[in-house]
CSV table of C-alpha atoms in Angstrom, one decimal:
chain,number,residue,atom,x,y,z
A,18,UNK,CA,7.9,1.5,-4.1
A,19,UNK,CA,10.4,1.3,-1.3
A,20,UNK,CA,13.9,2.4,-2.3
A,21,UNK,CA,16.8,0.3,-1.2
A,22,UNK,CA,18.7,2.3,1.5
A,23,UNK,CA,22.0,3.8,0.4
A,24,UNK,CA,24.9,4.8,2.5
A,25,UNK,CA,23.5,8.3,3.0
A,26,UNK,CA,20.3,6.9,4.4
A,27,UNK,CA,22.2,4.6,6.8
A,28,UNK,CA,24.4,7.4,7.9
A,29,UNK,CA,21.3,9.5,8.6
A,30,UNK,CA,20.0,6.7,10.9
A,31,UNK,CA,23.3,6.5,12.7
A,32,UNK,CA,23.3,10.3,13.2
A,33,UNK,CA,19.9,10.2,14.8
A,34,UNK,CA,21.1,7.8,17.5
A,35,UNK,CA,24.6,9.4,17.7
A,36,UNK,CA,22.9,12.4,19.5
A,37,UNK,CA,22.2,10.0,22.4
A,38,UNK,CA,25.9,9.3,23.0
A,39,UNK,CA,27.4,11.1,26.0
A,40,UNK,CA,30.7,10.8,27.9
A,41,UNK,CA,29.0,9.1,30.8
A,42,UNK,CA,27.3,6.5,28.5
A,43,UNK,CA,29.8,3.6,28.7
A,44,UNK,CA,29.4,3.4,32.5
A,45,UNK,CA,25.6,3.4,32.2
A,46,UNK,CA,25.8,0.8,29.5
A,47,UNK,CA,27.6,-1.5,31.8
A,48,UNK,CA,24.9,-1.2,34.5
A,49,UNK,CA,22.2,-1.9,31.9
A,50,UNK,CA,24.2,-4.9,30.6
A,51,UNK,CA,24.6,-6.4,34.0
A,52,UNK,CA,20.8,-6.1,34.6
A,53,UNK,CA,20.0,-7.6,31.2
A,54,UNK,CA,22.4,-10.5,31.9
A,55,UNK,CA,20.4,-11.2,35.1
A,56,UNK,CA,17.1,-10.6,33.1
A,57,UNK,CA,16.2,-8.0,35.7
A,58,UNK,CA,14.4,-5.8,33.2
A,59,UNK,CA,12.9,-3.5,35.9
A,60,UNK,CA,16.4,-2.6,37.0
A,61,UNK,CA,17.7,-2.3,33.4
A,62,UNK,CA,15.1,0.3,32.4
A,63,UNK,CA,14.4,2.1,35.7
A,64,UNK,CA,15.8,5.5,34.8
A,65,UNK,CA,15.9,7.9,31.8
A,66,UNK,CA,19.7,7.5,31.7
A,67,UNK,CA,19.5,3.7,31.3
A,68,UNK,CA,16.8,4.0,28.6
A,69,UNK,CA,19.1,6.4,26.7
A,70,UNK,CA,22.0,4.1,27.1
A,71,UNK,CA,20.1,1.1,25.9
A,72,UNK,CA,18.8,3.0,22.8
A,73,UNK,CA,22.2,4.4,21.9
A,74,UNK,CA,24.0,1.0,22.4
A,75,UNK,CA,21.5,-1.7,21.2
A,76,UNK,CA,18.8,0.0,19.2
A,77,UNK,CA,21.0,1.3,16.5
A,78,UNK,CA,22.0,-2.0,14.9
A,79,UNK,CA,18.5,-3.2,15.0
A,80,UNK,CA,17.1,0.0,13.4
A,81,UNK,CA,19.6,-0.5,10.5
A,82,UNK,CA,18.8,-4.2,10.3
A,83,UNK,CA,15.0,-3.5,10.1
A,84,UNK,CA,15.6,-0.9,7.5
A,85,UNK,CA,17.5,-3.3,5.3
A,86,UNK,CA,15.0,-6.2,6.0
A,87,UNK,CA,12.0,-4.2,4.9
A,88,UNK,CA,13.6,-2.8,1.8
A,89,UNK,CA,15.1,-6.2,0.6
A,90,UNK,CA,11.8,-8.1,1.2
A,91,UNK,CA,12.9,-10.2,4.1
A,92,UNK,CA,9.7,-9.2,5.9
A,93,UNK,CA,7.7,-10.4,2.9
A,94,UNK,CA,6.4,-8.5,-0.1
A,95,UNK,CA,3.2,-7.9,1.9
A,96,UNK,CA,5.1,-5.7,4.4
A,97,UNK,CA,7.0,-3.9,1.6
A,98,UNK,CA,3.8,-3.1,-0.2
A,99,UNK,CA,2.2,-1.9,3.0
A,100,UNK,CA,4.9,0.7,3.5
A,101,UNK,CA,4.9,1.8,-0.1
A,102,UNK,CA,1.2,2.2,-0.7
A,103,UNK,CA,-0.4,5.6,-0.6
A,104,UNK,CA,-2.4,6.6,2.5
A,105,UNK,CA,-1.9,6.3,6.2
A,106,UNK,CA,-0.2,3.2,7.7
A,107,UNK,CA,-1.0,2.2,11.3
A,108,UNK,CA,1.8,0.2,13.1
A,109,UNK,CA,1.6,-1.1,16.7
A,110,UNK,CA,4.9,-2.2,18.3
A,111,UNK,CA,4.6,-4.8,21.1
A,112,UNK,CA,7.3,-4.9,23.6
A,113,UNK,CA,6.6,-6.5,27.0
A,114,UNK,CA,10.2,-5.8,27.8
A,115,UNK,CA,10.7,-3.6,24.9
A,116,UNK,CA,13.1,-1.1,23.5
A,117,UNK,CA,13.1,1.8,20.9
A,118,UNK,CA,14.5,0.4,17.7
A,119,UNK,CA,11.5,0.4,15.4
A,120,UNK,CA,10.7,4.1,15.7
A,121,UNK,CA,13.6,5.1,13.5
A,122,UNK,CA,12.9,2.7,10.8
A,123,UNK,CA,9.2,2.9,10.3
A,124,UNK,CA,9.6,6.6,10.0
A,125,UNK,CA,11.1,6.2,6.6
A,126,UNK,CA,7.9,4.8,5.2
A,127,UNK,CA,5.9,7.6,6.5
A,128,UNK,CA,6.9,9.8,3.8
A,129,UNK,CA,9.8,7.8,3.4
A,130,UNK,CA,11.1,5.5,0.8
A,131,UNK,CA,12.6,3.1,3.3
A,132,UNK,CA,11.3,1.9,6.6
A,133,UNK,CA,10.4,-0.4,9.7
A,134,UNK,CA,9.0,-0.8,13.3
A,135,UNK,CA,9.7,-2.2,19.1
A,136,UNK,CA,9.6,1.3,21.9
A,137,UNK,CA,13.2,0.5,21.4
A,138,UNK,CA,11.8,-1.1,18.4
A,139,UNK,CA,9.8,2.0,18.0
A,140,UNK,CA,12.8,4.2,18.3
A,141,UNK,CA,14.5,2.2,15.7
A,142,UNK,CA,11.7,2.6,13.3
A,143,UNK,CA,11.6,6.3,13.5
A,144,UNK,CA,15.3,6.8,13.1
A,145,UNK,CA,15.5,5.5,9.6
A,146,UNK,CA,13.0,8.0,8.3
A,147,UNK,CA,13.5,9.7,4.9
A,148,UNK,CA,11.2,12.2,3.3
A,149,UNK,CA,8.6,11.2,0.8
A,150,UNK,CA,9.8,11.4,-2.7
A,151,UNK,CA,7.9,8.5,-4.3
A,152,UNK,CA,5.8,7.6,-1.3
A,153,UNK,CA,2.9,9.6,0.1
A,154,UNK,CA,2.4,7.5,3.3
A,155,UNK,CA,1.7,9.0,6.7
A,156,UNK,CA,2.6,6.8,9.6
A,157,UNK,CA,0.7,6.4,12.8
A,158,UNK,CA,2.9,4.5,15.3
A,159,UNK,CA,1.9,3.2,18.7
A,160,UNK,CA,4.7,1.9,21.0
A,161,UNK,CA,3.6,-0.5,23.7
A,162,UNK,CA,6.1,-1.2,26.5
A,163,UNK,CA,6.2,-1.5,30.3
A,164,UNK,CA,9.0,1.2,30.5
A,165,UNK,CA,8.6,4.9,30.1
A,166,UNK,CA,10.2,5.4,26.7
A,167,UNK,CA,8.5,8.7,25.8
A,168,UNK,CA,11.5,11.0,26.5
A,169,UNK,CA,13.8,9.0,24.3
A,170,UNK,CA,11.2,8.7,21.6
A,171,UNK,CA,10.7,12.5,21.7
A,172,UNK,CA,14.5,13.0,21.4
A,173,UNK,CA,14.6,10.9,18.2
A,174,UNK,CA,11.5,12.5,16.8
A,175,UNK,CA,13.0,15.9,17.3
A,176,UNK,CA,16.2,14.8,15.5
A,177,UNK,CA,14.2,13.4,12.5
A,178,UNK,CA,12.0,16.5,12.1
A,179,UNK,CA,14.8,19.1,12.8
A,180,UNK,CA,14.5,21.9,10.3
A,181,UNK,CA,18.3,22.1,10.2
A,182,UNK,CA,18.4,18.6,8.8
A,183,UNK,CA,19.0,18.1,5.1
A,184,UNK,CA,15.7,18.3,3.2
A,185,UNK,CA,16.4,14.9,1.6
A,186,UNK,CA,16.6,13.4,5.1
A,187,UNK,CA,14.2,15.5,7.1
A,188,UNK,CA,10.8,14.0,8.0
A,189,UNK,CA,7.7,16.2,8.1
A,190,UNK,CA,6.0,16.3,11.4
A,191,UNK,CA,2.7,16.1,9.6
A,192,UNK,CA,3.6,12.7,8.2
A,193,UNK,CA,4.3,10.9,11.5
A,194,UNK,CA,2.2,10.5,14.6
A,195,UNK,CA,3.7,8.6,17.6
A,196,UNK,CA,2.4,7.7,21.0
A,197,UNK,CA,3.9,5.6,23.8
A,198,UNK,CA,1.7,3.5,26.0
A,199,UNK,CA,3.0,2.0,29.2
A,200,UNK,CA,1.6,-1.5,29.0
A,201,UNK,CA,2.7,-4.8,30.4
A,202,UNK,CA,1.5,-7.0,27.5
A,203,UNK,CA,1.5,-10.1,29.7
A,204,UNK,CA,-1.2,-8.4,31.9
A,205,UNK,CA,-4.7,-7.7,30.8
A,206,UNK,CA,-4.6,-5.2,27.9
A,207,UNK,CA,-6.1,-1.7,28.4
A,208,UNK,CA,-8.9,-0.5,26.2
A,209,UNK,CA,-6.5,1.9,24.5
A,210,UNK,CA,-4.1,-0.9,23.7
A,211,UNK,CA,-6.8,-3.0,22.3
A,212,UNK,CA,-8.0,-0.1,20.1
A,213,UNK,CA,-4.4,0.4,18.8
A,214,UNK,CA,-4.1,-3.3,17.9
A,215,UNK,CA,-7.5,-3.3,16.2
A,216,UNK,CA,-6.5,-0.4,14.0
A,217,UNK,CA,-3.1,-1.7,13.1
A,218,UNK,CA,-2.1,-2.7,9.6
A,219,UNK,CA,1.2,-4.1,10.9
A,220,UNK,CA,2.0,-5.3,14.4
A,221,UNK,CA,5.6,-5.9,15.3
A,222,UNK,CA,7.1,-8.0,18.1
A,223,UNK,CA,10.9,-7.3,17.7
A,224,UNK,CA,13.4,-9.0,19.9
A,225,UNK,CA,10.7,-9.5,22.5
A,226,UNK,CA,8.9,-12.8,21.9
A,227,UNK,CA,11.6,-15.1,23.3
A,228,UNK,CA,12.0,-13.0,26.4
A,229,UNK,CA,8.2,-13.0,26.9
A,230,UNK,CA,8.1,-16.8,26.6
A,231,UNK,CA,11.0,-17.0,29.1
A,232,UNK,CA,9.1,-14.9,31.6
A,233,UNK,CA,5.7,-16.5,31.3
A,234,UNK,CA,5.1,-19.2,28.6
A,235,UNK,CA,1.4,-19.4,29.5
A,236,UNK,CA,0.7,-15.7,29.4
A,237,UNK,CA,2.7,-15.3,26.2
A,238,UNK,CA,0.8,-18.0,24.5
A,239,UNK,CA,-2.4,-16.4,25.6
A,240,UNK,CA,-1.3,-13.1,24.2
A,241,UNK,CA,-0.5,-14.5,20.8
A,242,UNK,CA,-3.7,-16.5,20.7
A,243,UNK,CA,-5.7,-13.3,21.6
A,244,UNK,CA,-4.3,-11.3,18.7
A,245,UNK,CA,-6.7,-12.8,16.3
A,246,UNK,CA,-9.7,-11.5,18.2
A,247,UNK,CA,-8.5,-7.9,18.4
A,248,UNK,CA,-6.9,-7.5,14.9
A,249,UNK,CA,-8.6,-6.9,11.6
A,250,UNK,CA,-8.4,-9.3,8.6
A,251,UNK,CA,-5.3,-8.8,6.5
A,252,UNK,CA,-3.3,-7.3,9.4
A,253,UNK,CA,0.4,-8.4,9.3
A,254,UNK,CA,2.2,-9.7,12.4
A,255,UNK,CA,6.0,-9.3,12.2
A,256,UNK,CA,8.2,-11.2,14.7
A,257,UNK,CA,12.0,-10.9,14.7
A,258,UNK,CA,14.2,-12.4,17.4
A,259,UNK,CA,17.7,-13.8,18.0
A,260,UNK,CA,18.4,-16.8,15.9
A,261,UNK,CA,19.3,-19.7,18.2
A,262,UNK,CA,18.9,-17.4,21.2
A,263,UNK,CA,15.8,-19.3,22.4
A,264,UNK,CA,16.3,-22.9,21.3
A,265,UNK,CA,14.9,-24.6,24.4
A,266,UNK,CA,11.8,-22.7,25.7
A,267,UNK,CA,10.0,-24.5,28.5
A,268,UNK,CA,6.3,-24.6,28.0
A,269,UNK,CA,4.0,-26.6,30.3
A,270,UNK,CA,2.2,-29.4,28.6
A,271,UNK,CA,-1.5,-29.7,29.0
A,272,UNK,CA,-2.5,-31.1,32.4
A,273,UNK,CA,1.0,-30.9,33.8
A,274,UNK,CA,2.1,-28.6,36.5
A,275,UNK,CA,4.8,-26.0,35.8
A,276,UNK,CA,8.2,-27.2,36.9
A,277,UNK,CA,10.6,-24.5,38.1
A,278,UNK,CA,13.6,-24.1,35.8
A,279,UNK,CA,16.9,-25.4,37.1
A,280,UNK,CA,20.4,-25.2,35.8
A,281,UNK,CA,20.2,-28.7,34.5
A,282,UNK,CA,17.1,-27.8,32.6
A,283,UNK,CA,19.0,-25.2,30.7
A,284,UNK,CA,21.9,-27.6,29.8
A,285,UNK,CA,20.9,-28.7,26.4
A,286,UNK,CA,24.0,-30.8,26.0
A,287,UNK,CA,22.5,-33.4,28.4
A,288,UNK,CA,19.2,-33.6,26.5
A,289,UNK,CA,18.3,-36.2,24.0
A,290,UNK,CA,18.2,-35.1,20.3
A,291,UNK,CA,15.0,-33.5,19.1
A,292,UNK,CA,12.5,-35.8,17.5
A,293,UNK,CA,12.1,-35.5,13.7
A,294,UNK,CA,8.4,-36.2,13.3
A,295,UNK,CA,6.3,-33.4,11.8
A,296,UNK,CA,4.4,-33.1,15.0
A,297,UNK,CA,7.5,-32.7,17.2
A,298,UNK,CA,9.9,-31.2,14.7
A,299,UNK,CA,10.6,-28.2,16.9
A,300,UNK,CA,10.4,-29.9,20.2
A,301,UNK,CA,13.2,-31.2,22.5
A,302,UNK,CA,13.0,-33.8,25.3
A,303,UNK,CA,10.2,-33.4,27.7
A,304,UNK,CA,11.3,-33.1,31.3
A,305,UNK,CA,8.8,-33.3,34.2
A,306,UNK,CA,5.8,-32.3,32.2
A,307,UNK,CA,7.6,-29.4,30.6
A,308,UNK,CA,8.3,-29.4,26.9
A,309,UNK,CA,11.4,-27.7,25.4
A,310,UNK,CA,10.6,-25.9,22.1
A,311,UNK,CA,12.4,-23.8,19.5
A,312,UNK,CA,11.0,-20.3,19.3
A,313,UNK,CA,10.1,-20.5,15.6
A,314,UNK,CA,8.3,-23.8,16.0
A,315,UNK,CA,6.4,-22.5,19.0
A,316,UNK,CA,5.3,-19.4,17.1
A,317,UNK,CA,4.2,-21.3,14.0
A,318,UNK,CA,2.3,-23.9,16.2
A,319,UNK,CA,0.5,-21.2,18.2
A,320,UNK,CA,-0.5,-18.9,15.4
A,321,UNK,CA,-1.2,-21.2,12.4
A,322,UNK,CA,-2.6,-24.4,14.0
A,323,UNK,CA,-6.2,-23.1,13.8
A,324,UNK,CA,-5.7,-21.3,10.5
A,325,UNK,CA,-6.2,-18.0,12.1
A,326,UNK,CA,-3.0,-16.7,10.7
A,327,UNK,CA,-1.1,-17.5,7.5
A,328,UNK,CA,2.6,-17.6,7.4
A,329,UNK,CA,3.9,-15.3,4.6
A,330,UNK,CA,7.6,-15.2,5.5
A,331,UNK,CA,10.0,-17.4,7.4
A,332,UNK,CA,13.7,-17.4,8.0
A,333,UNK,CA,15.5,-19.1,10.9
A,334,UNK,CA,18.9,-17.5,10.2
A,335,UNK,CA,18.9,-14.1,8.6
A,336,UNK,CA,22.4,-12.5,8.8
A,337,UNK,CA,22.8,-8.7,9.0
A,338,UNK,CA,26.2,-7.0,9.3
A,339,UNK,CA,26.7,-3.7,11.2
A,340,UNK,CA,27.9,-0.3,9.9
A,341,UNK,CA,30.5,2.0,11.6
A,342,UNK,CA,29.2,3.9,14.6
A,343,UNK,CA,30.7,5.7,17.7
A,344,UNK,CA,30.0,2.5,19.7
A,345,UNK,CA,30.8,-1.0,18.6
A,346,UNK,CA,27.8,-2.7,17.0
A,347,UNK,CA,27.5,-6.5,16.6
A,348,UNK,CA,26.5,-8.3,13.5
A,349,UNK,CA,23.2,-10.1,14.0
A,350,UNK,CA,21.7,-13.5,13.0
A,351,UNK,CA,17.9,-13.2,13.2
A,352,UNK,CA,14.8,-15.4,13.2
A,353,UNK,CA,12.0,-13.9,11.1
A,354,UNK,CA,8.4,-14.8,11.0
A,355,UNK,CA,5.6,-12.8,9.3
A,356,UNK,CA,2.0,-13.8,9.5
A,357,UNK,CA,-1.1,-12.4,7.8
A,358,UNK,CA,-4.4,-12.5,9.8
A,359,UNK,CA,-7.0,-14.6,7.9
A,360,UNK,CA,-10.6,-13.7,7.4
A,361,UNK,CA,-13.1,-14.8,10.0
A,362,UNK,CA,-15.2,-17.0,7.7
């Protein structure tokens, strides 16, 4: 069983990330924040210092949130059982523009009683690791991202497996295998990436789906549709994103050319109310052949319309409140979707 995280476990997660905090960090965080505001991800993640700043500032809250969500069943009983069962657990973390949050959390289930899994998401997964007292899992974690997260992941891994760490909070290096693959998930997937997805028991897309759709609706839809072909029956797909952060995603309708986004397109106050029919429940007014959709509706429509995936958990507004930390952490309101891959017959 997965044990509900106590204050000691949460503090241990915070301490893993606290090692990334340096005096120069606030200035670097501002540079990263400016690039993220412009959605210039290449600039936001173009140096080790910026990756470290991002992990220390934004991955912490997500790691703690994922830890709580796994242990309280928000990611479905299926996910909780996967982390608690004996034997190895393979997790692939998809981040086209990803971060290191998952790493700290999934680690808890690899010999841990609590856990989760993005590279930033990957970082978050590992930081929450606790040693195996009632769980005998080993965790094999693959982090897919276009940025070079390996040095940051190595730093968190070292903190988790540090012999000087309390035995109750130290993770055995034999219970966790981690690899980072630089992969633009909106481009053709490499053979190694496909193999990782094929072996995965759980695939996570954490705070990434909305940005992927914003970058390329067509390529993102193609990515999600392709997952059925490369995953095994019973695999779980966990998607977490900002609730309300992507309420009006523009997706070209069939047979219509893609219309460049304009300032007016993003002004939802000038749009007509969304329709209420079952078919268009998540859709807003169509403008110039481009349909505006809510993220949750778009995910459900893409993944479940042909019965290739079954939805096993859904929450459009999951609240999580932050703990104390050297840097201010925001509370979060998240959208959660968990799907199980159906059999091929």
